[in-house]
Amino acid sequence: MRKKLIAANWKMYKTPDLTREFFREFLPLVSGHSRDEIAVCPPDIDLVAAVEAAKGANVAVGGQNVHWKPEGAFTGETSAGMLLALGVKHVIIGHSERRQYFCETDDTVNLRLKAALEAGLTPICCIGEVLEEREAGLTDDVLRRQCVRAFHAISSKKAAKLVVAYEPVWAIGTGKTATPELAVEAHAVIRSEATEIFGEEFASKLRILYGGSVKPENAAALMAQEEIDGALVGGASLDPKSFAAIVKY
Ligand code: PGA
């Protein structure tokens, strides 16, 4: 049995004060919840507040990106060691918004992933097709290509903590959720590619999350699928009640 991971991706929302306010309300709502792993990934500026607020609680804190070098002249970037120094455990890598707006490529995803794994962080590596690719029948090819390139030259031993998030780009922030059936199909493609790359034992343990307009109303149907090992939640994770409802689907 794979333990599900329900992760919040706050994107560029909330200040440290609003982060503390969120945790004050959220933690009592999920206290004692041990069925699933819970993580909140705020903007870097809120990480200290989040780690402090979540101390001793059943909620881990994650970053939204990580650079592949330990330090250097890379304005605006954060290294894995810096995240770890704050008590951060997870990090989102290769989110479609980074690919779309910030020139993230499969190759830079691979570099970031290697650095995160090397440092002992739990990377949540995002992949997914855009609408045109789905409509052209290219979804499987795109997912396989993204996996091959993201996981290039990473051994199954090194990849032990890897988590993948399947996020169809047409479902992100649009209110259009993939049906559970469609998500399961895509997850199966990713798991089969992971089998090719890392072997069957690894692939059977790999957690593949679904992301894209997950809400309290659709979480139960998605999470009921054995093939779906959790969720990466954007918009609906900003409100403590709504994110708690998703965690407790
Ligand atoms: P959404 O975002 O839940 O707002 O669609 C998901 C994500 O981008 O991770």
Short mmCIF file of C-alpha atoms and ligand atoms in Angstrom, two decimals:
data_model
loop_
_atom_site.label_atom_id
_atom_site.label_comp_id
_atom_site.label_asym_id
_atom_site.label_seq_id
_atom_site.Cartn_x
_atom_site.Cartn_y
_atom_site.Cartn_z
CA MET A 1 0.00 0.00 0.00
CA ARG A 2 1.32 3.41 -0.95
CA LYS A 3 0.54 6.14 1.60
CA LYS A 4 -1.11 9.04 -0.17
CA LEU A 5 0.49 12.49 -0.13
CA ILE A 6 -1.81 15.51 -0.21
CA ALA A 7 0.29 18.57 -1.03
CA ALA A 8 -0.65 22.24 -1.25
CA ASN A 9 0.95 24.39 -3.93
CA TRP A 10 0.33 27.99 -2.88
CA LYS A 11 2.07 29.43 -5.96
CA MET A 12 2.65 33.20 -5.47
CA TYR A 13 0.06 33.73 -2.76
CA LYS A 14 0.23 34.74 0.93
CA THR A 15 2.62 36.70 3.17
CA PRO A 16 4.25 35.33 6.36
CA ASP A 17 1.35 36.76 8.42
CA LEU A 18 -1.23 35.06 6.22
CA THR A 19 0.84 31.86 6.41
CA ARG A 20 0.68 31.89 10.23
CA GLU A 21 -3.04 32.60 10.04
CA PHE A 22 -3.53 29.62 7.70
CA PHE A 23 -1.70 27.21 9.99
CA ARG A 24 -3.59 28.47 13.08
CA GLU A 25 -6.82 27.48 11.40
CA PHE A 26 -5.62 24.45 9.43
CA LEU A 27 -3.69 22.44 12.03
CA PRO A 28 -6.63 21.79 14.41
CA LEU A 29 -8.71 20.65 11.42
CA VAL A 30 -6.23 17.89 10.51
CA SER A 31 -4.75 17.08 13.92
CA GLY A 32 -4.45 13.33 14.41
CA HIS A 33 -4.91 12.67 10.70
CA SER A 34 -2.40 9.96 9.87
CA ARG A 35 -4.02 8.14 6.93
CA ASP A 36 -2.26 10.48 4.48
CA GLU A 37 0.93 12.51 4.44
CA ILE A 38 0.28 16.27 4.30
CA ALA A 39 2.61 18.94 2.90
CA VAL A 40 2.25 22.67 2.30
CA CYS A 41 4.48 24.39 -0.28
CA PRO A 42 4.34 28.19 0.16
CA PRO A 43 6.48 30.82 -1.58
CA ASP A 44 10.08 30.89 -0.25
CA ILE A 45 9.41 34.11 1.66
CA ASP A 46 6.89 32.21 3.85
CA LEU A 47 8.97 29.09 4.53
CA VAL A 48 10.32 30.21 7.90
CA ALA A 49 6.83 31.12 9.14
CA ALA A 50 5.42 27.84 7.81
CA VAL A 51 8.13 25.64 9.37
CA GLU A 52 7.71 27.42 12.72
CA ALA A 53 3.94 27.15 12.61
CA ALA A 54 4.02 23.46 11.67
CA LYS A 55 6.61 22.44 14.26
CA GLY A 56 5.60 19.16 15.90
CA ALA A 57 2.50 18.87 13.70
CA ASN A 58 1.62 16.25 11.08
CA VAL A 59 2.23 18.70 8.25
CA ALA A 60 5.50 18.97 6.32
CA VAL A 61 6.64 22.09 4.52
CA GLY A 62 7.96 22.20 0.96
CA GLY A 63 9.51 24.65 -1.47
CA GLN A 64 8.24 25.36 -4.98
CA ASN A 65 11.57 25.17 -6.79
CA VAL A 66 15.24 24.42 -6.16
CA HIS A 67 18.46 25.23 -7.98
CA TRP A 68 20.94 22.48 -8.84
CA LYS A 69 24.04 24.23 -7.50
CA PRO A 70 24.78 24.40 -3.76
CA GLU A 71 25.52 28.14 -3.98
CA GLY A 72 26.77 30.74 -6.39
CA ALA A 73 25.94 33.82 -8.42
CA PHE A 74 22.38 32.79 -9.35
CA THR A 75 20.17 35.75 -8.50
CA GLY A 76 16.71 34.78 -7.35
CA GLU A 77 17.44 31.08 -6.83
CA THR A 78 17.40 28.86 -3.73
CA SER A 79 19.56 25.77 -3.18
CA ALA A 80 18.60 22.42 -1.68
CA GLY A 81 20.93 23.07 1.27
CA MET A 82 19.15 26.35 1.97
CA LEU A 83 15.75 24.66 2.00
CA LEU A 84 17.05 21.91 4.28
CA ALA A 85 18.57 24.45 6.66
CA LEU A 86 15.07 25.82 7.27
CA GLY A 87 13.57 22.41 8.00
CA VAL A 88 11.93 22.02 4.59
CA LYS A 89 11.32 18.41 3.51
CA HIS A 90 9.65 18.55 0.10
CA VAL A 91 10.13 20.53 -3.08
CA ILE A 92 8.02 20.91 -6.21
CA ILE A 93 10.06 20.62 -9.39
CA GLY A 94 9.13 21.32 -13.02
CA HIS A 95 5.67 22.76 -12.41
CA SER A 96 3.98 23.60 -15.71
CA GLU A 97 3.91 27.29 -14.78
CA ARG A 98 7.70 27.22 -14.49
CA ARG A 99 7.91 25.41 -17.84
CA GLN A 100 5.46 27.85 -19.46
CA TYR A 101 6.64 31.19 -18.02
CA PHE A 102 10.22 30.67 -16.82
CA CYS A 103 11.91 28.62 -19.53
CA GLU A 104 12.02 25.43 -17.46
CA THR A 105 12.95 22.50 -19.67
CA ASP A 106 13.10 18.73 -19.21
CA ASP A 107 16.87 19.14 -18.85
CA THR A 108 16.72 21.72 -16.05
CA VAL A 109 14.04 19.59 -14.37
CA ASN A 110 16.54 16.72 -14.45
CA LEU A 111 19.28 18.88 -12.88
CA ARG A 112 16.97 20.14 -10.13
CA LEU A 113 15.69 16.64 -9.45
CA LYS A 114 19.20 15.24 -9.08
CA ALA A 115 20.14 18.02 -6.64
CA ALA A 116 16.99 17.56 -4.56
CA LEU A 117 17.42 13.78 -4.32
CA GLU A 118 21.11 14.09 -3.55
CA ALA A 119 20.27 16.45 -0.68
CA GLY A 120 17.61 14.12 0.74
CA LEU A 121 14.59 16.28 -0.11
CA THR A 122 11.37 14.66 -1.34
CA PRO A 123 10.91 16.05 -4.85
CA ILE A 124 7.43 16.32 -6.35
CA CYS A 125 8.25 16.23 -10.05
CA CYS A 126 5.44 17.63 -12.21
CA ILE A 127 4.66 16.40 -15.68
CA GLY A 128 1.64 16.72 -17.93
CA GLU A 129 0.41 17.43 -21.42
CA VAL A 130 -1.04 20.67 -22.79
CA LEU A 131 -4.47 20.68 -24.45
CA GLU A 132 -3.12 20.62 -28.03
CA GLU A 133 -1.02 17.55 -27.23
CA ARG A 134 -4.03 15.74 -25.74
CA GLU A 135 -6.21 16.65 -28.71
CA ALA A 136 -3.54 15.44 -31.11
CA GLY A 137 -3.40 12.06 -29.32
CA LEU A 138 0.12 12.73 -28.08
CA THR A 139 -0.49 12.47 -24.32
CA ASP A 140 1.27 9.13 -23.80
CA ASP A 141 4.30 10.18 -25.86
CA VAL A 142 4.60 13.48 -23.99
CA LEU A 143 4.38 11.82 -20.58
CA ARG A 144 6.94 9.17 -21.53
CA ARG A 145 9.31 11.78 -22.95
CA GLN A 146 9.02 13.97 -19.86
CA CYS A 147 9.75 10.96 -17.62
CA VAL A 148 12.74 9.77 -19.66
CA ARG A 149 14.33 13.22 -19.64
CA ALA A 150 13.50 14.14 -16.05
CA PHE A 151 14.82 10.84 -14.70
CA HIS A 152 17.90 10.69 -16.95
CA ALA A 153 20.98 9.24 -15.21
CA ILE A 154 19.25 8.85 -11.84
CA SER A 155 19.53 5.39 -10.26
CA SER A 156 16.56 3.73 -8.58
CA LYS A 157 18.54 3.82 -5.34
CA LYS A 158 19.03 7.59 -5.61
CA ALA A 159 15.41 8.09 -6.67
CA ALA A 160 13.94 6.41 -3.58
CA LYS A 161 12.10 9.54 -2.38
CA LEU A 162 10.81 10.58 -5.79
CA VAL A 163 7.16 11.56 -6.08
CA VAL A 164 5.61 12.35 -9.48
CA ALA A 165 2.64 14.66 -9.98
CA TYR A 166 0.56 14.17 -13.11
CA GLU A 167 -0.85 17.60 -13.88
CA PRO A 168 -2.61 17.92 -17.22
CA VAL A 169 -1.92 21.58 -18.05
CA TRP A 170 -5.47 22.12 -19.38
CA ALA A 171 -6.81 21.24 -15.91
CA ILE A 172 -4.65 23.64 -13.88
CA GLY A 173 -6.54 26.60 -12.50
CA THR A 174 -9.25 26.15 -15.12
CA GLY A 175 -11.88 24.37 -13.04
CA LYS A 176 -11.67 21.50 -15.58
CA THR A 177 -10.65 18.39 -13.66
CA ALA A 178 -9.53 15.23 -15.40
CA THR A 179 -12.04 12.45 -14.78
CA PRO A 180 -10.75 9.77 -12.42
CA GLU A 181 -10.65 7.37 -15.39
CA LEU A 182 -8.57 9.71 -17.50
CA ALA A 183 -6.17 10.39 -14.62
CA VAL A 184 -5.81 6.66 -13.95
CA GLU A 185 -4.94 6.06 -17.62
CA ALA A 186 -2.21 8.70 -17.53
CA HIS A 187 -0.88 7.40 -14.21
CA ALA A 188 -0.63 3.92 -15.69
CA VAL A 189 1.48 5.29 -18.56
CA ILE A 190 3.79 7.04 -16.08
CA ARG A 191 4.08 3.92 -13.94
CA SER A 192 4.90 1.81 -16.97
CA GLU A 193 7.61 4.28 -18.01
CA ALA A 194 8.95 4.27 -14.44
CA THR A 195 9.09 0.48 -14.67
CA GLU A 196 11.21 0.74 -17.83
CA ILE A 197 13.55 3.25 -16.23
CA PHE A 198 13.80 2.13 -12.60
CA GLY A 199 12.45 -1.43 -12.59
CA GLU A 200 9.25 -3.01 -11.38
CA GLU A 201 9.88 -2.96 -7.66
CA PHE A 202 10.62 0.75 -7.67
CA ALA A 203 7.65 1.56 -9.91
CA SER A 204 5.23 -0.36 -7.70
CA LYS A 205 6.24 1.86 -4.77
CA LEU A 206 6.35 5.15 -6.71
CA ARG A 207 3.72 7.66 -5.62
CA ILE A 208 2.00 9.42 -8.50
CA LEU A 209 -0.18 12.37 -7.45
CA TYR A 210 -2.90 13.98 -9.51
CA GLY A 211 -3.07 17.77 -9.82
CA GLY A 212 -5.38 20.12 -11.69
CA SER A 213 -8.50 21.72 -10.16
CA VAL A 214 -8.70 19.31 -7.22
CA LYS A 215 -11.47 20.56 -4.93
CA PRO A 216 -13.35 19.26 -1.89
CA GLU A 217 -16.16 18.22 -4.29
CA ASN A 218 -14.04 16.00 -6.52
CA ALA A 219 -11.30 14.82 -4.16
CA ALA A 220 -13.09 11.67 -2.93
CA ALA A 221 -13.74 10.33 -6.45
CA LEU A 222 -10.12 10.91 -7.47
CA MET A 223 -8.58 9.57 -4.26
CA ALA A 224 -10.76 6.44 -4.40
CA GLN A 225 -8.62 5.27 -7.32
CA GLU A 226 -5.90 2.90 -6.22
CA GLU A 227 -3.64 4.25 -8.97
CA ILE A 228 -3.88 7.84 -7.64
CA ASP A 229 -1.49 8.26 -4.72
CA GLY A 230 -2.50 11.71 -3.60
CA ALA A 231 -3.04 15.23 -4.89
CA LEU A 232 -1.17 18.43 -5.65
CA VAL A 233 -3.67 21.18 -4.91
CA GLY A 234 -3.36 24.79 -6.06
CA GLY A 235 -6.28 27.20 -5.70
CA ALA A 236 -8.28 25.06 -3.27
CA SER A 237 -5.33 24.78 -0.87
CA LEU A 238 -5.27 28.49 -0.02
CA ASP A 239 -8.26 28.24 2.27
CA PRO A 240 -7.65 26.12 5.40
CA LYS A 241 -11.17 24.68 5.49
CA SER A 242 -11.14 23.75 1.83
CA PHE A 243 -7.66 22.16 2.00
CA ALA A 244 -8.60 20.27 5.19
CA ALA A 245 -11.73 18.96 3.44
CA ILE A 246 -9.52 17.66 0.61
CA VAL A 247 -7.08 16.05 3.05
CA LYS A 248 -9.99 14.32 4.76
CA TYR A 249 -11.83 13.50 1.46
P1 PGA B 1 -5.06 24.11 -9.30
O1 PGA B 1 -3.47 24.03 -9.44
O2 PGA B 1 -5.45 23.14 -8.21
O3 PGA B 1 -5.36 25.53 -8.96
O4 PGA B 1 -5.63 23.70 -10.63
C1 PGA B 1 -2.79 22.82 -9.31
C2 PGA B 1 -1.31 23.03 -9.50
O5 PGA B 1 -0.95 23.90 -10.30
O6 PGA B 1 -0.48 22.37 -8.86
#
